[in-house]
XYZ file of C-alpha atoms in Angstrom:
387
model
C -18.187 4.065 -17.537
C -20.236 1.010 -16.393
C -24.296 1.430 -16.539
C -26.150 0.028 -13.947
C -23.106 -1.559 -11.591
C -25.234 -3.100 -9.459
C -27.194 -5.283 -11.706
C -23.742 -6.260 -13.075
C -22.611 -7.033 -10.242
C -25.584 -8.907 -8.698
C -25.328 -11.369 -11.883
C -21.719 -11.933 -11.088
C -21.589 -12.762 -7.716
C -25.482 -14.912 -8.613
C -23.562 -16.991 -10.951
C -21.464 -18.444 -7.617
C -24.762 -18.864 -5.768
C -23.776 -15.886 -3.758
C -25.866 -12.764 -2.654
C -24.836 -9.042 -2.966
C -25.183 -6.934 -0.423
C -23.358 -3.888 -0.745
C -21.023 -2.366 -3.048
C -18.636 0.787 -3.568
C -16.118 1.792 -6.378
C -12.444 1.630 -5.482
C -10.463 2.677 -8.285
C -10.590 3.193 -12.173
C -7.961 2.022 -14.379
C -7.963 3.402 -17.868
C -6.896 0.330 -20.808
C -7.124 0.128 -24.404
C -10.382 0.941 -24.959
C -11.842 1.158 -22.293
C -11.301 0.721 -18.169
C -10.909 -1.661 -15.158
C -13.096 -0.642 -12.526
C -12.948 -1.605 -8.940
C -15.053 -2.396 -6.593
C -15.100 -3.289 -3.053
C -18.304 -6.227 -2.379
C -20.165 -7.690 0.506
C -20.995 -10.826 -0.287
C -23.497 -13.424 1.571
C -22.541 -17.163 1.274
C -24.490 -19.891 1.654
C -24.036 -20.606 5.113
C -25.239 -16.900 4.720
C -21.746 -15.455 7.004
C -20.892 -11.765 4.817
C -17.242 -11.567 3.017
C -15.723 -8.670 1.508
C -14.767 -9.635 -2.144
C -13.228 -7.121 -4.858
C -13.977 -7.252 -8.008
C -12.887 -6.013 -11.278
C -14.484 -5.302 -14.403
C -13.171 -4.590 -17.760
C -15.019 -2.838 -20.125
C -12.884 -2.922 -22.797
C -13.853 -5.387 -25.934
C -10.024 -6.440 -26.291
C -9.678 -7.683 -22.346
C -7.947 -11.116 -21.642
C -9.606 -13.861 -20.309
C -8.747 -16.915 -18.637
C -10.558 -19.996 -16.636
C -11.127 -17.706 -14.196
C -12.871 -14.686 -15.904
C -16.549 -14.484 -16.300
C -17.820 -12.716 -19.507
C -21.296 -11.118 -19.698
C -23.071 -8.264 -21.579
C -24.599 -4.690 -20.121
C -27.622 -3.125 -20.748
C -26.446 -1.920 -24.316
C -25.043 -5.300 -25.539
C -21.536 -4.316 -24.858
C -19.052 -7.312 -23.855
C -17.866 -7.146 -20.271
C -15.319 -9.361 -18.468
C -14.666 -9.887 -14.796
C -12.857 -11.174 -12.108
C -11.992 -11.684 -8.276
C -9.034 -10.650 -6.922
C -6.446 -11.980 -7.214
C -7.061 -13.597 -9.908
C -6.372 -11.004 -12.964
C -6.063 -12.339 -16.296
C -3.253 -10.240 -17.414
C -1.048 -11.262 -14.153
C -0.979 -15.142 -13.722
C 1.409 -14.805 -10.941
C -0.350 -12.641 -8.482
C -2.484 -15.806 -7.415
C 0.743 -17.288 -6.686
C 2.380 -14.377 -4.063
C -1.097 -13.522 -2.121
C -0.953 -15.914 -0.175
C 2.090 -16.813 2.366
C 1.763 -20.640 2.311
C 1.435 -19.761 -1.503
C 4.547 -17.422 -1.612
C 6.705 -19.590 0.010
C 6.734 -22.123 -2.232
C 7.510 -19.325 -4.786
C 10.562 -17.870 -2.894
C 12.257 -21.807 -2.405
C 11.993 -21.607 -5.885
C 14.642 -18.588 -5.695
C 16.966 -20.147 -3.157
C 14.985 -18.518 -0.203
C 13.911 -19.950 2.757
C 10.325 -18.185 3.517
C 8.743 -20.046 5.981
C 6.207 -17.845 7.579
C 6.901 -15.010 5.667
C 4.451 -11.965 6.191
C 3.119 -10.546 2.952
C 1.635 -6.871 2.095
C 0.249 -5.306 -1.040
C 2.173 -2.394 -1.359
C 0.955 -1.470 -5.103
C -1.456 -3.107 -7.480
C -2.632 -1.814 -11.215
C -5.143 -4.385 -11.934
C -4.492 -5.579 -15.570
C -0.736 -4.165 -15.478
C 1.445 -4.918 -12.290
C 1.668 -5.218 -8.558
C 4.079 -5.092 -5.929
C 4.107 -7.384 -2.756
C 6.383 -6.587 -0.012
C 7.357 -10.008 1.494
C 8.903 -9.813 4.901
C 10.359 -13.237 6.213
C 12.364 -13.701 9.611
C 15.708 -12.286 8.497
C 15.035 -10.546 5.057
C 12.541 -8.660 2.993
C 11.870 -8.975 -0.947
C 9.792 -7.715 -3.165
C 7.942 -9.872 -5.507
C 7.392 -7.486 -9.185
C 4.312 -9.116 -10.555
C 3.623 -8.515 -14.548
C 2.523 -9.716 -17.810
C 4.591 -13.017 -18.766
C 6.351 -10.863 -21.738
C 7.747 -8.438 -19.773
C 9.375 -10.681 -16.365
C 12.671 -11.298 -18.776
C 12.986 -7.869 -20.007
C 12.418 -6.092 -16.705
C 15.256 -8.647 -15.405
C 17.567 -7.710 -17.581
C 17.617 -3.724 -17.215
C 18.090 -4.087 -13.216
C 21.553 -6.182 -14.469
C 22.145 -3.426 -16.915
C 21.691 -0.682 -14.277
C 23.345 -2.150 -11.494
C 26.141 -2.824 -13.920
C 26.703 1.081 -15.177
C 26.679 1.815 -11.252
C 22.951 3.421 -11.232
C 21.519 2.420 -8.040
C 18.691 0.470 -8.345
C 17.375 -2.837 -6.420
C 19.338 -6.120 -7.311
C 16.849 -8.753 -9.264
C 17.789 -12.214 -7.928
C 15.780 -13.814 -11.043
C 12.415 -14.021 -12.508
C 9.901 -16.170 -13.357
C 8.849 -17.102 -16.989
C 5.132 -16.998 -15.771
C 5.675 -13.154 -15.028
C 7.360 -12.544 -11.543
C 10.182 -10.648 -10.608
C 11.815 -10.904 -7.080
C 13.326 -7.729 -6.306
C 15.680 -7.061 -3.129
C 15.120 -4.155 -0.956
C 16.551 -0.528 -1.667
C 18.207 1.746 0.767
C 16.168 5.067 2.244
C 12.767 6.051 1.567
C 10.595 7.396 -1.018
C 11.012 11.496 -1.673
C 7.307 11.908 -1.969
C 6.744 10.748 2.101
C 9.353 13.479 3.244
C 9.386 15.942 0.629
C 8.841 18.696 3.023
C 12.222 18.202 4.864
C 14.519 18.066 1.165
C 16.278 21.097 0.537
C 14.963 21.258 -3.146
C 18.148 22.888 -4.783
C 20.373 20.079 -3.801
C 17.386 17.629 -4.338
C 17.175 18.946 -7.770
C 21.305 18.726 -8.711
C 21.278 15.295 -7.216
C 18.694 14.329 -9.933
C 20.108 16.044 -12.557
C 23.321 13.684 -12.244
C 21.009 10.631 -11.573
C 19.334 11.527 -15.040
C 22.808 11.924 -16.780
C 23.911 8.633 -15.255
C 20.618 7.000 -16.458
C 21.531 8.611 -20.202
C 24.936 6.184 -20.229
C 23.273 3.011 -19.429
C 23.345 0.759 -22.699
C 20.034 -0.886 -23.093
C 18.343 -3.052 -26.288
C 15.053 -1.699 -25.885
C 13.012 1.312 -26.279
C 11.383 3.139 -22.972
C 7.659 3.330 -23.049
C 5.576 5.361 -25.778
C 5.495 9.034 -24.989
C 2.103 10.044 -23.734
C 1.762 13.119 -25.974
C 1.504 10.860 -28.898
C -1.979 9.123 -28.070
C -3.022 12.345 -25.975
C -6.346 12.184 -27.990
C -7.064 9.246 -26.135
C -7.329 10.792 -22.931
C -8.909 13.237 -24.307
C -11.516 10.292 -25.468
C -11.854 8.662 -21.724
C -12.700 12.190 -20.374
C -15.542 12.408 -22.738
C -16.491 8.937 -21.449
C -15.682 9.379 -17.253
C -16.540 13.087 -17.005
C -18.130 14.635 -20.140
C -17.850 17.955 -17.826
C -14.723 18.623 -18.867
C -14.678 16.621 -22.407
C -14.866 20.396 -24.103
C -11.695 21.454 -21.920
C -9.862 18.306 -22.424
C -10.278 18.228 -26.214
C -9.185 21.623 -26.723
C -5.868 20.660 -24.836
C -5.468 17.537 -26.433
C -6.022 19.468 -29.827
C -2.785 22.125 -28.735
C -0.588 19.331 -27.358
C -0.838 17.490 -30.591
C 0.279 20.480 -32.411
C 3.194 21.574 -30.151
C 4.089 18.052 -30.203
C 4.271 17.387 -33.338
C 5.763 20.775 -34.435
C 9.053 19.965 -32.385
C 12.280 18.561 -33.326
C 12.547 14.287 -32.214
C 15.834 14.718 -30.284
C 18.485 11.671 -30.319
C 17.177 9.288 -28.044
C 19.427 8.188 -24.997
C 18.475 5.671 -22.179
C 15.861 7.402 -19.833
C 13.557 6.032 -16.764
C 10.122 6.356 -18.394
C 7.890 7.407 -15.973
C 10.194 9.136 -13.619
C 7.933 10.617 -10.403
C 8.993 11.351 -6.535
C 7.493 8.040 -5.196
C 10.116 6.049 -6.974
C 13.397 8.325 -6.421
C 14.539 7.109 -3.187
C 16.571 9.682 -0.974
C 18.146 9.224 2.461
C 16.092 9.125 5.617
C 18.843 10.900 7.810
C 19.463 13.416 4.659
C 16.380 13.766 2.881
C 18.359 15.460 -0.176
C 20.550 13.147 -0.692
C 19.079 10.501 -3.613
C 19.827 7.152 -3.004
C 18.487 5.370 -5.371
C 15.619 4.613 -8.137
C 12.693 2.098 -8.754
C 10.298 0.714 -10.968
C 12.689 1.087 -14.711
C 9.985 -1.511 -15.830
C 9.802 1.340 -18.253
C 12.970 2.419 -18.824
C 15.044 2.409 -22.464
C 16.196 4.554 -25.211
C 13.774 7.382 -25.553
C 13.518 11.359 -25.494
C 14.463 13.074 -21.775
C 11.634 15.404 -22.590
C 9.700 12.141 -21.315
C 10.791 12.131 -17.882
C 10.500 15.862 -17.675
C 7.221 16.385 -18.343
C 6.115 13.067 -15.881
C 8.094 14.398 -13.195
C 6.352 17.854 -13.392
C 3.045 16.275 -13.674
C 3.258 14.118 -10.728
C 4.472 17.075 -8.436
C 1.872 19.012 -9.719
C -0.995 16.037 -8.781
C 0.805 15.577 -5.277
C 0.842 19.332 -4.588
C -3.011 19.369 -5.334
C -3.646 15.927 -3.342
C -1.988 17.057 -0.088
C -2.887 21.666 -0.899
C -0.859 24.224 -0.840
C -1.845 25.124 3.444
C 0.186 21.959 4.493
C 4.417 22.082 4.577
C 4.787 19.102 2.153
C 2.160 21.039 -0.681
C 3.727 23.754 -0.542
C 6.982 22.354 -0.826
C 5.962 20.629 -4.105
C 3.999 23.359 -5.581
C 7.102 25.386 -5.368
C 9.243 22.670 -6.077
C 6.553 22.436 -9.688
C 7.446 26.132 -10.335
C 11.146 25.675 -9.876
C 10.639 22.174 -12.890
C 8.905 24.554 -14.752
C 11.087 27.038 -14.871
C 13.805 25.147 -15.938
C 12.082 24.330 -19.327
C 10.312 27.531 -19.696
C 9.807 27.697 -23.698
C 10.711 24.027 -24.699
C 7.148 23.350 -26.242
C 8.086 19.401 -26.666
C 8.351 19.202 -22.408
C 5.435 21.473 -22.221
C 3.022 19.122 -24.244
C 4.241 16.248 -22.769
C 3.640 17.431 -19.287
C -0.167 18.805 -20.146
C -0.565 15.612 -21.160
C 0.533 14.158 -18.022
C -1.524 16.248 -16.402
C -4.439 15.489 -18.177
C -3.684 11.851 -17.478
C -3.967 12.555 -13.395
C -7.138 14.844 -14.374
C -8.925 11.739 -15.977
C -7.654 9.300 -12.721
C -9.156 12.334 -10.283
C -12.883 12.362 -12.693
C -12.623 8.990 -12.363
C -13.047 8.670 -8.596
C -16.769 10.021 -8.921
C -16.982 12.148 -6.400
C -16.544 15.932 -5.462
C -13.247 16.099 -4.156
C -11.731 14.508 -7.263
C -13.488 16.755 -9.131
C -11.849 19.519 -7.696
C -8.636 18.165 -8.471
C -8.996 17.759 -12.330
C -10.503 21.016 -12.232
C -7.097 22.282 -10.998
C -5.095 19.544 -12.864
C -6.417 20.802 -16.485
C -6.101 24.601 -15.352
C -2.558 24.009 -15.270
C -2.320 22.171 -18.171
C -3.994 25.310 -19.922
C -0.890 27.642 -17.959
C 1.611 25.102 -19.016
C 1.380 25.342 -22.705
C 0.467 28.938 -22.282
């Protein structure tokens, strides 16, 4: 992915007058064409104390760049871009809600008083979003950070959601520059106590949460399905892991002609990228759903969608947590159970391969053994899934 990371890295942090001392990788973020990579850097100053500093690097040719990007070459004359966090190109905001001085200002802007308010990463997909949890003495917000173009639109489908009675967080406004404040939802992520949810009435609960979803009138179209660029993953692998690059290519070769050999059903209003971390169920009553996050995605678009991206994502958390401990069993079982439900519908069973082949590529990606392991299993049961 990047050749020779430490001699990138050594110019970077040289250009500031700074020293490297020690670096590891973090995370990998597939884009475009190409990836953000992570990674986590000691760094001597020149009143030579050591700081930790993470930085990102893009390899892809079609990154964005800003005053605060620095753009170099590698070894094989390929353009690279970089940057400290938090200062990504594609999220102009997130400067402005990582710090709490910072974020107050912010909040006043939204009628809040947020005077010492506590702040905490709680996600972050370097050139695509991030979430800060912001605490303050009597209340606690979330601040939706994305690309300017999307703040508006992302705005509008919590009003449309909330409106049809789907229960999702309220969105007290949003900012042109690409922030949306989000209020707090009730109960706690399925994925954290999936062990304790009695996975029949789990699964009726979301069947009526999906039909619910289906009525919501929306103006725009949920995200591209996966299984239409699968060759793409298919292309990364080659790139992050050519180890499996023969395995993924024959997949990506099958799910492109399942896919395409199906019938493109009527579109209705679906979540996009449904998965058990953003279904929120009661903490008292852990089948009980009690809500739904992140619709950044949502729209008109083919339920087959949200099918297959459920499945996948049980699948990757039953592999991340095994099948010895209570909660990976419960999801491996609770895969089986998805699967059976769409047993011979070839347009859910490409699009879930592909899914899976998605969380293969982010395991690879990691570099080491264990996440090895895990897109060995990933793309094994990509190969049962479409049989």
């Amino acid at each position: 992915m990047l050749d020779n990371a430490a001699a990138v890295l050594m110019r970077l942090v040289s250009e500031s007058g700074r020293e490297l001392v020690d670096f590891t990788q973090k995370d990998v973020e597939p884009v475009n064409e190409g990836f953000i990579i992570g990674y986590s850097c000691g760094v001597r100053t020149r009143d030579d104390s050591i700081e930790r500093v993470t930085i990102y690097v893009n390899t892809s040719p079609s990154a964005p760049v800003d005053e605060h990007t620095v753009e170099l070459l590698d070894a094989a004359g390929r353009r690279l871009t970089a940057w400290a966090y938090p200062q990504d190109p594609a999220l102009p905001s997130l400067p402005a809600v990582s710090y709490p001085e910072a974020a107050g200002v912010v909040l006043s802007k939204f009628g809040i008083a947020a005077e010492g308010a506590r702040l905490r990463m709680e996600a972050y997909r370097p050139g695509k979003r991030a979430v800060l949890r912001v605490d303050t003495a009597t209340e606690r917000w979330f601040a939706k950070v994305v690309h300017p173009s999307l703040a508006s639109t992302i705005h509008d489908l919590h009003e449309r959601f909330r409106a049809a009675g789907v229960p999702v967080p309220r969105s007290i406004g949003f900012s042109d520059a690409g922030l949306v404040l989000l209020g707090e939802l009730p109960g706690v992520p399925a994925i954290d106590v999936f062990e304790r949810i009695d996975r029949a009435r789990f699964a009726q609960g979301l069947e009526q949460l999906t039909q619910h979803i289906a009525q919501v009138s929306v103006t725009v179209g949920a995200r591209e399905s996966l299984a239409r660029r699968v060759e793409w993953y298919a292309e990364r692998m080659e790139e992050t892991a050519p180890v499996f690059a023969r395995q993924t290519g024959l997949l990506a070769r099958v799910v492109h002609e399942r896919y395409a050999a199906t019938e493109v059903p009527r579109p209705v209003t679906i979540h996009g990228d449904l998965h058990l971390g953003q279904i929120f169920v009661s903490e008292d009553d852990p089948s009980v759903i009690t809500g739904i996050l992140d619709i950044d995605t949502a729209g008109l678009g083919d339920p087959a969608d949200d099918r297959g991206a459920l499945f996948g994502h049980v699948v990757v958390s039953a592999v991340e947590r095994s099948a010895g401990t209570p909660a990976g069993a419960s999801l491996s079982a609770f895969a089986d159970e998805l699967q059976a439900g769409w047993r011979g519908d070839q347009r859910v069973a490409a699009i879930a391969a592909t899914h899976l082949m998605g969380h293969a590529l982010a395991s690879a990606g990691r570099g080491d053994d264990r996440g090895a392991a895990s897109a060995q299993l990933l793309l094994e049961r990509a190969v049962a899934v479409l049989g």
